[in-house]
Amino acid sequence: MNLGIGAVGHVRILVLCALLLAGIDAHAQTDPLPSWNDGPAKQAIVEFVRATTDKASPKFVPPEARIATFDQDGTTWVEQPMYTQVVYCLERVQVVAEKKPELKNVEPFKTVLSGNREAMAKLSMKDLEKILAATLTGMTVEEFNAEVKKWLATAKHPRWNRPYTELVYQPMLEVMRLFRANGYKTYFVTGGGQDFVRVYSEQVYGIPPEQVVGSAGATQFGYDKAGRPILTKVPKLLLMDDKAGKPEGIHLVIGRRPVAAFGNSVGDKEMLVYTQAGAGARLMMLVHHDDATREFAYGPKSKIGTFSDALMAEAKKKGWTVISIKNDWKKIFAFE
Amino acid sequence: MNLGIGAVGHVRILVLCALLLAGIDAHAQTDPLPSWNDGPAKQAIVEFVRATTDKASPKFVPPEARIATFDQDGTTWVEQPMYTQVVYCLERVQVVAEKKPELKNVEPFKTVLSGNREAMAKLSMKDLEKILAATLTGMTVEEFNAEVKKWLATAKHPRWNRPYTELVYQPMLEVMRLFRANGYKTYFVTGGGQDFVRVYSEQVYGIPPEQVVGSAGATQFGYDKAGRPILTKVPKLLLMDDKAGKPEGIHLVIGRRPVAAFGNSVGDKEMLVYTQAGAGARLMMLVHHDDATREFAYGPKSKIGTFSDALMAEAKKKGWTVISIKNDWKKIFAFE
């Protein structure tokens, strides 16, 4: 047990350790971002981390203020042809309908159960909300976690035929590790469900549940029939963590303005604007999907992950760095 | 810059450092809780921290799960004769009324401005809500922070004539430090306003803003007249972090069940119940205000910080440890 008290008599040992550990840093010459090609994007990241952690630099950021936020879908893992969580919800409709057969003849469940992709693509936002409520609420937090875990263990992405959790971008994992190794807290700030992402964020990205900000529904505390305390997920939205909801979610959960923010679409614009508006060193980056061969290339009219022409113009005007998957990433996935 | 990569060639230095640092622990015999009298409460804390951080113990808790939550009012600082934040809001009514003179003739502001303590004590919950909305919302997050900071610098507690931030319980500061020194993340889970507590929590308690869970209102992202992005506090309650709201707030912001929880009133019961229901080692403690001479002694009918007879019975039944201020605390405040 550490007693938490300055052991003054042992300062010499601590100084010795600090010197020895500093020696390790000074001698490690390994590239911290091996999956990145040399270029302005890689350089911007490495230089930002160096400058903000160098006490002699005017850009130095004190350790407690080192907050870096990352969007998830399209920024740290594949989001095409459909958000992973939406795939989960659509596939869960089967399970839910087995328990509640009356849903089989009710829209939008009927359409989802038909498997008719064309009809499903036409479902409205209101339909999707009904599907989310039916598949993401009405169970305890533990039941939900267990269901998502089970699904992730077997579900596979149609293009690569691999688990969704393998479709994370190796270059972004390296960025997150580099930030953390330099005293940054890395946070997800995702439009996806906070509870959904928390299930795998620690194992897949090294981001603990308490550092996941996402769209969040309410829970309700109560007791089950056996008198055990439970938290039940209820269909009441507390935070829609997209667009203006991103800085609002950051304030709600983190309470500090990030100094670095990574996104990939119009849904991330407000997070980058908010990040940039703080004093001192700032880093704003956008992943641009321009590699149809190795991943996807989506135009400004893509239904998800929209990278509009206006966003590209804004990035240029505001000095945000655009990451070209085609040019900046030597490798996209760990399995390549 | 730390490159975040295992420097295999330097393992020997790391091992040496580990051995030297372990030596410090083994030799430090200083009492980690010097403001506590020996007794079952102190023993429960020290033994819990020892057992949960000892890899050989069946009660070992892995570092990532080490979450300890603390109520604030009445648990880590004085809450009598009035919650500090309520004092703030009542005093802010003056400032708000200067900017909006029309409020001077409108209730409940008229009563507050009269200074008639007897009339003020009779204000209803609805009146209080109007006062909270008028004094805690309608400004940017930065403006609010600046106002609270300014107030804290001059406001004084009527009994001790000292700033409220000096009326923190030294024994509880020691407990927080002991937990943190042993790899625990310490969180506030307070019925008080999340934004209010965040203003001073890092400086006063060593708890960073991102580890404050409290009653939270929404913010709204937008732009000011100069085109600068701002977050405005709006009168929409997202989380009432009291009673059942405490486990709900813990799930929203932390997403993990705590292994240790400290409270002092019926408002903390659900947090302790929720904490206890997890698997493995658990610590649930309640501060009992039974020292009218050095602090306050409140009976079961106190308007704030209610420690009812039912709560005392529940603590006994469930094996929660009750901290007697009179008997367990050698010293209450740092300035004594």
XYZ file of C-alpha atoms in Angstrom:
672
model
C 0.000 0.000 0.000
C 1.284 3.433 -0.939
C 0.732 5.762 1.973
C 0.375 8.825 -0.203
C 2.811 10.878 1.798
C 5.982 12.520 0.539
C 8.747 10.258 1.811
C 11.313 13.024 2.073
C 14.147 10.728 3.035
C 13.816 8.943 -0.263
C 13.972 11.907 -2.586
C 17.368 10.796 -3.816
C 15.930 7.488 -5.046
C 13.103 9.297 -6.848
C 15.564 11.657 -8.507
C 17.644 8.691 -9.597
C 14.572 7.005 -11.091
C 13.570 10.195 -12.900
C 17.029 10.469 -14.412
C 17.042 6.832 -15.477
C 13.567 7.088 -17.009
C 14.485 10.347 -18.778
C 17.397 8.437 -20.233
C 14.964 5.942 -21.766
C 13.061 8.746 -23.510
C 16.169 10.388 -24.822
C 17.393 7.149 -26.353
C 14.172 5.857 -27.860
C 14.295 6.909 -31.501
C 11.516 4.644 -32.728
C 8.806 6.195 -34.911
C 5.679 6.663 -32.744
C 3.422 6.635 -35.839
C 4.756 3.770 -38.009
C 1.519 3.383 -40.014
C 1.706 6.989 -41.228
C 3.499 8.230 -44.312
C 5.653 11.288 -43.794
C 3.692 14.406 -44.653
C 1.964 17.437 -43.186
C -0.628 15.407 -41.208
C 1.884 13.179 -39.446
C 4.145 16.155 -38.864
C 1.297 18.219 -37.361
C 0.517 15.482 -34.820
C 4.099 14.769 -33.777
C 4.979 18.448 -33.546
C 1.825 19.269 -31.546
C 2.535 16.565 -28.983
C 6.186 17.594 -28.745
C 5.441 21.318 -28.316
C 2.584 20.916 -25.813
C 4.642 18.663 -23.540
C 7.861 20.674 -23.668
C 8.028 22.976 -20.646
C 10.307 25.325 -22.520
C 7.829 25.729 -25.386
C 5.365 28.652 -25.509
C 2.812 26.005 -26.541
C 3.235 23.977 -23.339
C -0.046 22.618 -21.956
C -0.143 21.662 -18.252
C -0.867 17.942 -17.703
C -4.340 18.467 -16.192
C -5.513 20.326 -19.325
C -4.326 17.647 -21.760
C -7.645 16.481 -23.195
C -7.855 15.012 -26.702
C -11.251 14.058 -28.164
C -11.953 11.622 -30.980
C -15.091 11.004 -32.968
C -15.541 7.261 -33.529
C -17.510 6.325 -36.687
C -15.353 7.162 -39.688
C -12.583 8.636 -37.537
C -11.275 5.613 -35.643
C -13.137 2.763 -37.360
C -15.077 1.975 -40.539
C -18.563 3.537 -40.760
C -19.620 2.303 -44.226
C -21.896 0.962 -45.519
C -23.770 1.486 -42.222
C -22.924 2.589 -38.657
C -22.070 -0.555 -36.681
C -24.572 0.297 -33.974
C -27.363 0.579 -36.556
C -26.428 -2.883 -37.854
C -26.663 -4.102 -34.260
C -30.103 -2.558 -33.752
C -31.468 -3.957 -37.031
C -30.205 -7.448 -36.213
C -31.557 -7.181 -32.657
C -35.063 -6.631 -34.044
C -35.140 -10.405 -34.726
C -34.452 -11.187 -31.062
C -36.883 -8.569 -29.781
C -39.641 -9.836 -32.122
C -39.209 -13.371 -30.825
C -39.955 -12.115 -27.318
C -42.748 -9.791 -28.473
C -44.372 -11.520 -31.490
C -46.964 -8.735 -31.778
C -44.218 -6.526 -33.271
C -43.931 -8.797 -36.325
C -46.919 -7.151 -37.982
C -46.158 -3.589 -36.909
C -44.056 -1.096 -38.882
C -41.160 -0.401 -38.955
C -40.381 -3.838 -37.471
C -42.225 -5.669 -40.236
C -39.991 -4.093 -42.879
C -36.805 -4.828 -40.934
C -37.845 -8.467 -40.437
C -38.588 -8.817 -44.164
C -34.893 -8.367 -44.836
C -35.772 -6.268 -47.911
C -32.751 -3.957 -48.038
C -34.380 -1.592 -50.505
C -37.404 -1.079 -48.251
C -35.162 -0.746 -45.204
C -33.133 1.990 -46.860
C -36.338 4.011 -47.126
C -37.124 3.933 -43.397
C -37.556 7.402 -41.932
C -35.747 8.936 -38.961
C -38.908 8.354 -36.898
C -38.882 4.675 -37.860
C -35.237 4.426 -36.831
C -36.044 6.023 -33.473
C -38.666 3.333 -32.834
C -36.110 0.656 -33.679
C -33.499 2.211 -31.386
C -35.998 2.465 -28.504
C -37.053 -1.164 -28.935
C -33.528 -2.544 -29.141
C -31.538 -0.255 -26.825
C -33.955 0.230 -23.919
C -36.188 -1.806 -21.626
C -33.387 -3.901 -20.169
C -30.866 -3.436 -17.369
C -27.477 -1.936 -18.099
C -25.846 -5.333 -17.452
C -28.227 -7.168 -19.796
C -27.506 -4.635 -22.519
C -23.742 -4.969 -22.067
C -23.966 -8.756 -22.264
C -26.064 -8.615 -25.449
C -23.677 -6.238 -27.211
C -20.662 -8.326 -26.186
C -22.282 -11.483 -27.509
C -23.169 -9.817 -30.816
C -19.700 -8.317 -31.317
C -18.142 -11.770 -30.861
C -19.905 -13.167 -33.944
C -21.063 -10.286 -36.182
C -18.924 -9.596 -39.219
C -18.458 -6.706 -41.622
C -19.814 -7.690 -45.094
C -16.771 -6.465 -47.012
C -13.871 -7.805 -44.966
C -15.730 -10.676 -43.303
C -14.088 -9.777 -40.007
C -15.448 -8.668 -36.626
C -16.289 -4.955 -36.543
C -13.795 -4.469 -33.729
C -10.971 -5.417 -36.121
C -11.961 -2.639 -38.506
C -10.306 0.043 -36.417
C -7.777 2.339 -38.040
C -4.276 1.362 -36.950
C -2.933 4.901 -37.609
C -5.502 6.352 -35.204
C -4.704 3.761 -32.529
C -1.110 4.956 -32.802
C -2.202 8.596 -32.413
C -4.232 7.745 -29.299
C -1.282 5.857 -27.784
C 1.096 8.705 -28.557
C -1.218 11.189 -26.842
C -1.680 8.968 -23.791
C 2.053 8.293 -23.504
C 2.447 12.052 -23.218
C -0.019 12.590 -20.413
C -3.139 13.252 -22.483
C -6.502 11.827 -21.537
C -8.090 10.467 -24.713
C -11.879 10.698 -24.943
C -14.412 9.456 -27.446
C -16.994 12.078 -28.377
C -19.280 10.070 -30.619
C -22.739 10.391 -32.082
C -23.047 6.678 -31.349
C -24.610 5.378 -28.151
C -22.491 6.026 -25.073
C -23.414 2.677 -23.547
C -22.793 0.822 -26.815
C -19.282 2.191 -27.323
C -18.367 1.681 -23.662
C -18.787 -2.078 -24.069
C -15.618 -2.411 -26.183
C -13.806 0.950 -25.981
C -11.334 -0.098 -23.295
C -10.366 -3.381 -24.941
C -10.304 -2.124 -28.526
C -9.034 1.449 -28.126
C -7.638 1.659 -24.594
C -10.333 4.228 -23.744
C -12.063 3.448 -20.429
C -15.883 3.737 -20.111
C -15.617 6.955 -18.098
C -13.903 8.582 -21.090
C -16.675 7.830 -23.565
C -19.026 10.723 -24.324
C -21.822 9.654 -26.643
C -25.502 9.963 -27.340
C -26.997 9.005 -24.018
C -30.380 7.802 -22.882
C -31.579 7.985 -19.305
C -31.526 5.080 -16.892
C -33.915 4.490 -14.028
C -32.801 3.173 -10.661
C -35.036 0.593 -9.023
C -35.200 -2.910 -7.609
C -35.896 -6.219 -9.363
C -38.303 -8.879 -8.083
C -35.577 -10.339 -5.893
C -34.993 -6.923 -4.312
C -31.666 -6.371 -6.069
C -30.907 -2.783 -7.147
C -30.914 -2.324 -10.917
C -30.475 0.417 -13.501
C -32.909 0.059 -16.386
C -32.335 1.745 -19.739
C -35.370 3.889 -20.556
C -36.390 5.570 -23.850
C -35.605 9.139 -22.811
C -32.802 10.904 -24.659
C -30.551 13.037 -22.445
C -27.925 13.945 -25.012
C -27.794 13.734 -28.804
C -24.044 13.868 -29.165
C -23.762 15.151 -32.710
C -23.089 18.599 -34.242
C -23.856 21.237 -31.529
C -24.453 18.288 -29.161
C -20.732 17.483 -29.229
C -19.478 20.580 -27.383
C -22.560 20.302 -25.132
C -21.684 16.662 -24.367
C -18.053 17.583 -23.765
C -19.151 20.168 -21.217
C -21.581 17.760 -19.541
C -19.168 14.860 -19.098
C -15.661 16.369 -19.244
C -16.222 19.974 -18.174
C -13.051 21.146 -19.915
C -12.391 22.310 -23.451
C -10.227 19.838 -25.406
C -6.904 21.025 -26.817
C -6.984 18.493 -29.675
C -9.974 17.116 -31.586
C -10.293 14.580 -34.401
C -13.351 14.086 -36.591
C -14.320 13.186 -40.129
C -17.655 14.767 -40.996
C -20.036 17.701 -40.711
C -21.185 16.170 -37.405
C -17.776 17.017 -35.941
C -17.574 20.640 -37.072
C -18.856 22.198 -33.835
C -16.438 20.095 -31.764
C -13.520 21.400 -33.815
C -14.787 24.993 -33.680
C -15.171 24.736 -29.898
C -11.735 23.179 -29.483
C -10.071 25.861 -31.587
C -11.708 28.720 -29.652
C -9.664 28.032 -26.518
C -6.436 29.868 -25.689
C -3.006 28.387 -26.408
C -1.963 25.499 -28.640
C -4.752 23.695 -30.504
C -4.923 20.803 -32.972
C -7.971 20.167 -35.176
C -7.934 17.321 -37.687
C -10.387 15.711 -40.104
C -10.043 12.244 -41.636
C -10.948 12.349 -45.339
C -12.166 9.091 -46.882
C -10.570 9.224 -50.328
C -9.350 5.681 -50.802
C -11.948 3.518 -52.585
C -9.407 0.752 -53.164
C -8.268 0.138 -49.619
C -11.331 1.480 -47.745
C -14.033 3.827 -49.069
C -14.170 7.119 -50.909
C -17.268 9.079 -50.047
C -18.291 12.172 -51.832
C -19.867 15.231 -50.246
C -23.322 13.681 -50.685
C -22.747 10.507 -48.678
C -25.639 9.784 -46.320
C -23.276 9.067 -43.462
C -19.961 10.654 -42.628
C -20.684 13.618 -44.886
C -17.534 15.541 -45.759
C -19.175 18.411 -47.629
C -17.421 20.905 -49.866
C -18.347 23.526 -47.271
C -16.523 21.518 -44.593
C -13.417 21.261 -46.792
C -13.553 25.027 -47.348
C -13.950 25.613 -43.610
C -10.988 23.360 -42.834
C -8.812 25.359 -45.229
C -10.010 28.704 -43.891
C -9.538 27.742 -40.255
C -6.258 25.925 -40.615
C -7.585 22.481 -39.710
C -5.437 19.642 -40.992
C -7.112 17.176 -43.359
C -5.849 13.592 -43.190
C -5.968 11.853 -46.564
C -6.392 8.127 -46.022
C -4.942 7.526 -49.477
C -1.803 9.579 -48.974
C -1.246 9.730 -45.224
C -1.912 6.168 -44.129
C 0.697 3.553 -45.021
C -1.487 0.916 -43.469
C -5.179 1.139 -42.513
C -5.871 -2.003 -40.457
C -3.688 -4.054 -38.130
C -4.496 -7.240 -40.078
C -3.153 -5.942 -43.409
C 8.405 13.497 -25.644
C 7.630 9.958 -24.578
C 7.253 7.823 -27.666
C 4.832 5.420 -26.026
C 6.673 2.340 -27.163
C 8.039 -0.435 -24.973
C 11.770 0.178 -24.833
C 12.737 -3.453 -24.341
C 16.432 -2.726 -23.941
C 15.728 -0.678 -20.879
C 13.740 -3.208 -18.927
C 16.546 -3.553 -16.427
C 16.350 0.137 -15.530
C 12.583 -0.128 -15.068
C 12.965 -3.158 -12.829
C 15.563 -1.291 -10.790
C 13.195 1.666 -10.407
C 10.335 -0.605 -9.380
C 12.505 -2.206 -6.712
C 13.701 1.148 -5.415
C 10.143 2.547 -5.330
C 8.839 -0.594 -3.611
C 11.537 0.017 -1.022
C 10.032 3.434 -0.333
C 6.618 1.903 0.330
C 7.970 -0.782 2.606
C 9.832 1.742 4.697
C 7.229 4.481 4.979
C 5.506 3.929 8.293
C 3.764 7.317 8.529
C 0.041 7.322 9.379
C -1.927 8.061 6.176
C -4.921 9.327 8.201
C -3.400 11.512 10.954
C -6.643 13.432 11.633
C -8.484 10.226 12.504
C -8.694 8.595 15.914
C -8.038 4.881 15.963
C -11.314 3.014 15.769
C -13.504 0.886 13.492
C -14.029 3.653 10.883
C -10.353 4.417 10.379
C -9.546 0.724 10.437
C -12.217 -0.039 7.801
C -10.734 2.527 5.394
C -7.095 1.541 5.829
C -7.866 -2.168 5.622
C -10.079 -1.732 2.533
C -7.368 0.180 0.659
C -4.722 -2.353 1.702
C -6.776 -5.406 0.701
C -8.018 -4.037 -2.629
C -4.513 -3.097 -3.775
C -2.763 -6.278 -2.614
C -2.490 -8.675 -5.548
C -2.329 -11.614 -3.167
C -5.622 -10.652 -1.496
C -8.947 -12.215 -2.553
C -10.301 -8.653 -2.316
C -7.877 -7.297 -4.947
C -9.477 -4.782 -7.322
C -7.752 -4.213 -10.694
C -6.561 -0.605 -11.152
C -9.078 0.278 -13.882
C -12.010 -0.605 -11.581
C -10.805 1.497 -8.664
C -13.561 4.104 -8.460
C -14.415 5.821 -5.169
C -17.345 8.255 -5.009
C -17.932 11.001 -2.459
C -20.978 13.080 -1.731
C -19.945 16.688 -1.042
C -22.343 18.655 1.220
C -22.057 17.233 4.736
C -19.608 14.544 3.626
C -16.524 16.524 2.637
C -17.476 20.039 3.774
C -19.916 21.864 6.056
C -23.527 21.973 4.826
C -25.157 23.829 7.742
C -26.948 26.116 8.212
C -27.492 26.175 4.409
C -25.939 24.510 1.355
C -23.154 26.791 0.124
C -24.575 26.850 -3.388
C -27.953 28.025 -2.079
C -26.183 30.851 -0.223
C -24.509 31.724 -3.526
C -27.821 31.773 -5.402
C -29.557 33.899 -2.768
C -26.720 36.429 -2.749
C -26.623 36.444 -6.562
C -30.270 37.581 -6.627
C -28.968 41.072 -5.712
C -26.698 41.162 -8.756
C -29.345 39.735 -11.080
C -31.945 42.251 -9.832
C -29.588 45.135 -10.566
C -29.430 44.011 -14.183
C -33.142 43.217 -14.366
C -34.882 45.724 -12.034
C -38.325 44.339 -12.982
C -37.553 41.322 -10.763
C -37.482 43.491 -7.631
C -41.265 43.438 -7.350
C -41.764 39.833 -8.355
C -41.809 36.846 -5.967
C -39.768 35.010 -4.870
C -37.109 37.624 -5.684
C -38.879 40.307 -3.630
C -38.680 38.150 -0.497
C -35.017 37.296 -1.067
C -34.143 40.966 -1.587
C -35.987 41.917 1.621
C -33.371 39.986 3.569
C -36.127 38.738 5.899
C -34.671 35.377 6.937
C -37.950 34.156 8.408
C -39.830 34.790 5.167
C -36.994 33.282 3.142
C -37.091 30.084 5.187
C -40.713 29.659 4.081
C -39.934 29.755 0.332
C -41.248 26.708 -1.478
C -39.310 24.283 -3.668
C -40.880 25.979 -6.702
C -39.648 29.360 -5.498
C -36.179 27.930 -5.075
C -36.269 26.550 -8.619
C -37.049 30.042 -9.941
C -34.112 31.436 -7.982
C -31.786 28.707 -9.275
C -32.870 29.304 -12.875
C -32.341 33.070 -12.561
C -28.924 32.818 -10.940
C -27.414 29.706 -12.549
C -28.527 30.063 -16.167
C -28.646 32.643 -18.933
C -24.886 33.198 -19.062
C -21.981 31.450 -20.749
C -20.108 28.708 -18.940
C -17.051 31.004 -18.652
C -19.098 33.888 -17.210
C -20.612 31.536 -14.641
C -17.187 30.186 -13.633
C -15.826 33.712 -13.208
C -18.803 34.766 -11.060
C -18.515 31.770 -8.742
C -14.751 32.253 -8.378
C -15.230 35.908 -7.492
C -17.904 35.069 -4.918
C -15.870 32.293 -3.284
C -12.951 34.683 -2.836
C -14.951 36.970 -0.527
C -17.972 35.076 0.867
C -17.618 33.802 4.418
C -19.371 31.244 6.556
C -21.360 33.007 9.338
C -20.086 30.768 12.137
C -16.363 30.546 11.433
C -16.052 33.775 9.456
C -13.852 31.961 6.953
C -14.196 31.259 3.222
C -16.446 28.272 2.527
C -13.558 26.504 0.807
C -11.718 26.357 4.141
C -14.608 24.497 5.743
C -13.624 21.192 4.207
C -13.122 18.194 6.439
C -9.425 17.479 6.813
C -10.076 13.779 7.626
C -11.921 13.355 4.314
C -9.155 15.111 2.354
C -6.811 12.511 3.845
C -9.123 9.682 2.762
C -9.274 11.043 -0.800
C -5.483 11.348 -0.946
C -5.025 7.826 0.412
C -7.367 6.436 -2.254
C -5.652 8.348 -5.056
C -2.195 7.341 -3.883
C -3.376 3.769 -4.310
C -4.592 4.084 -7.871
C -8.207 5.019 -7.180
C -10.014 7.652 -9.178
C -11.922 9.828 -6.701
C -15.230 11.278 -7.918
C -17.697 13.698 -6.450
C -21.299 12.519 -6.768
C -23.153 15.506 -5.384
C -26.700 16.818 -5.342
C -25.091 20.226 -5.816
C -24.619 21.768 -9.229
C -22.007 20.029 -11.347
C -20.758 23.305 -12.809
C -20.669 24.998 -9.395
C -18.567 22.293 -7.746
C -16.219 22.037 -10.741
C -15.105 25.645 -10.198
C -13.148 24.770 -7.033
C -13.014 20.964 -6.832
C -9.526 20.601 -8.289
C -7.931 23.283 -6.131
C -9.759 22.438 -2.917
C -10.098 18.639 -3.118
C -7.722 17.541 -5.889
C -10.722 16.317 -7.887
C -10.574 17.462 -11.534
C -13.729 18.816 -13.263
C -14.137 15.625 -15.313
C -14.540 13.698 -12.052
C -17.429 15.783 -10.738
C -20.889 14.260 -11.160
C -23.600 16.615 -9.967
C -27.027 17.976 -10.710
C -26.612 19.180 -14.265
C -28.448 21.602 -16.473
C -28.177 21.641 -20.229
C -25.994 24.026 -22.177
C -26.629 25.334 -25.660
C -23.911 25.754 -28.237
C -24.024 28.886 -30.358
C -22.123 31.986 -31.413
C -21.941 35.398 -29.758
C -22.292 38.712 -31.610
C -18.600 38.676 -32.481
C -18.989 35.212 -34.014
C -17.154 33.435 -31.216
C -18.483 29.980 -30.261
C -20.091 29.914 -26.812
C -21.863 27.478 -24.511
C -24.795 29.089 -22.717
C -26.285 27.605 -19.549
C -30.019 27.078 -20.114
C -32.803 26.282 -17.597
C -33.292 22.634 -18.587
C -32.438 20.022 -15.980
C -30.670 16.945 -17.384
C -29.848 15.225 -14.115
C -31.077 15.693 -10.547
C -28.175 13.986 -8.813
C -29.823 13.037 -5.547
C -31.305 9.789 -4.184
C -32.058 7.508 -7.209
C -30.406 10.182 -9.360
C -27.016 9.348 -7.849
C -26.628 5.858 -9.358
C -28.198 7.223 -12.549
C -25.650 10.056 -12.627
C -22.824 7.620 -11.912
C -23.883 5.552 -14.900
C -24.230 8.606 -17.141
C -20.830 10.128 -16.407
C -18.649 7.287 -15.101
C -20.252 4.185 -16.600
C -18.779 1.924 -13.919
C -20.070 0.904 -10.507
C -17.951 2.387 -7.686
C -16.247 0.019 -5.227
C -16.291 2.574 -2.415
C -18.873 5.268 -1.638
C -19.097 7.936 1.063
C -22.227 9.877 2.000
C -23.949 11.425 4.987
C -27.694 11.509 4.411
C -30.809 9.857 3.015
C -29.891 11.430 -0.332
C -26.888 9.081 -0.505
C -28.701 5.839 0.289
C -29.209 4.701 -3.313
C -25.553 5.372 -4.140
C -24.462 3.139 -1.271
C -26.992 0.424 -2.166
C -25.805 0.481 -5.795
C -22.145 0.377 -4.760
C -22.707 -2.560 -2.429
C -24.555 -4.610 -5.068
C -21.412 -5.130 -7.142
C -19.224 -8.232 -6.878
C -16.046 -8.303 -4.790
C -14.768 -5.951 -2.095
C -16.995 -2.966 -1.250
C -16.824 -0.085 1.209
C -19.865 1.981 2.166
C -19.549 4.754 4.757
C -21.781 7.468 6.211
C -20.583 10.570 8.051
C -22.745 11.194 11.126
C -22.920 14.775 12.390
C -22.959 14.282 16.167
C -20.602 16.991 17.359
C -22.481 20.202 18.228
C -19.424 21.650 19.940
C -16.889 21.407 17.144
C -19.288 21.338 14.146
C -23.006 20.504 14.160
C -25.224 17.779 15.524
C -28.276 17.248 13.405
C -31.125 15.089 14.449
C -33.133 12.856 12.132
C -35.495 15.764 11.386
C -32.909 18.172 10.008
C -34.089 19.862 6.820
C -30.773 19.243 5.108
C -28.404 16.321 5.439
C -31.120 14.169 6.977
C -29.679 11.154 8.798
C -32.967 9.460 9.682
C -33.435 6.666 12.168
C -34.342 4.466 9.206
C -30.984 5.266 7.582
C -29.142 4.366 10.779
C -31.077 1.070 10.929
C -30.262 0.388 7.275
C -26.567 1.076 7.858
C -26.521 -1.435 10.701
C -28.448 -4.050 8.740
C -26.283 -3.711 5.628
C -22.947 -3.449 7.334
C -22.233 0.137 6.297
C -19.720 1.885 8.527
C -20.918 5.025 10.306
C -18.279 7.698 10.927
C -18.888 9.608 14.166
C -17.437 13.097 13.838
C -17.274 13.318 17.627
C -15.386 10.087 18.133
C -13.595 9.375 14.856
C -12.207 12.763 13.916
C -9.272 14.082 15.947
C -9.356 17.266 13.909
C -12.126 18.546 11.646
C -10.592 21.495 9.756
C -7.049 22.201 8.597
C -7.073 25.589 10.370
C -7.751 24.143 13.832
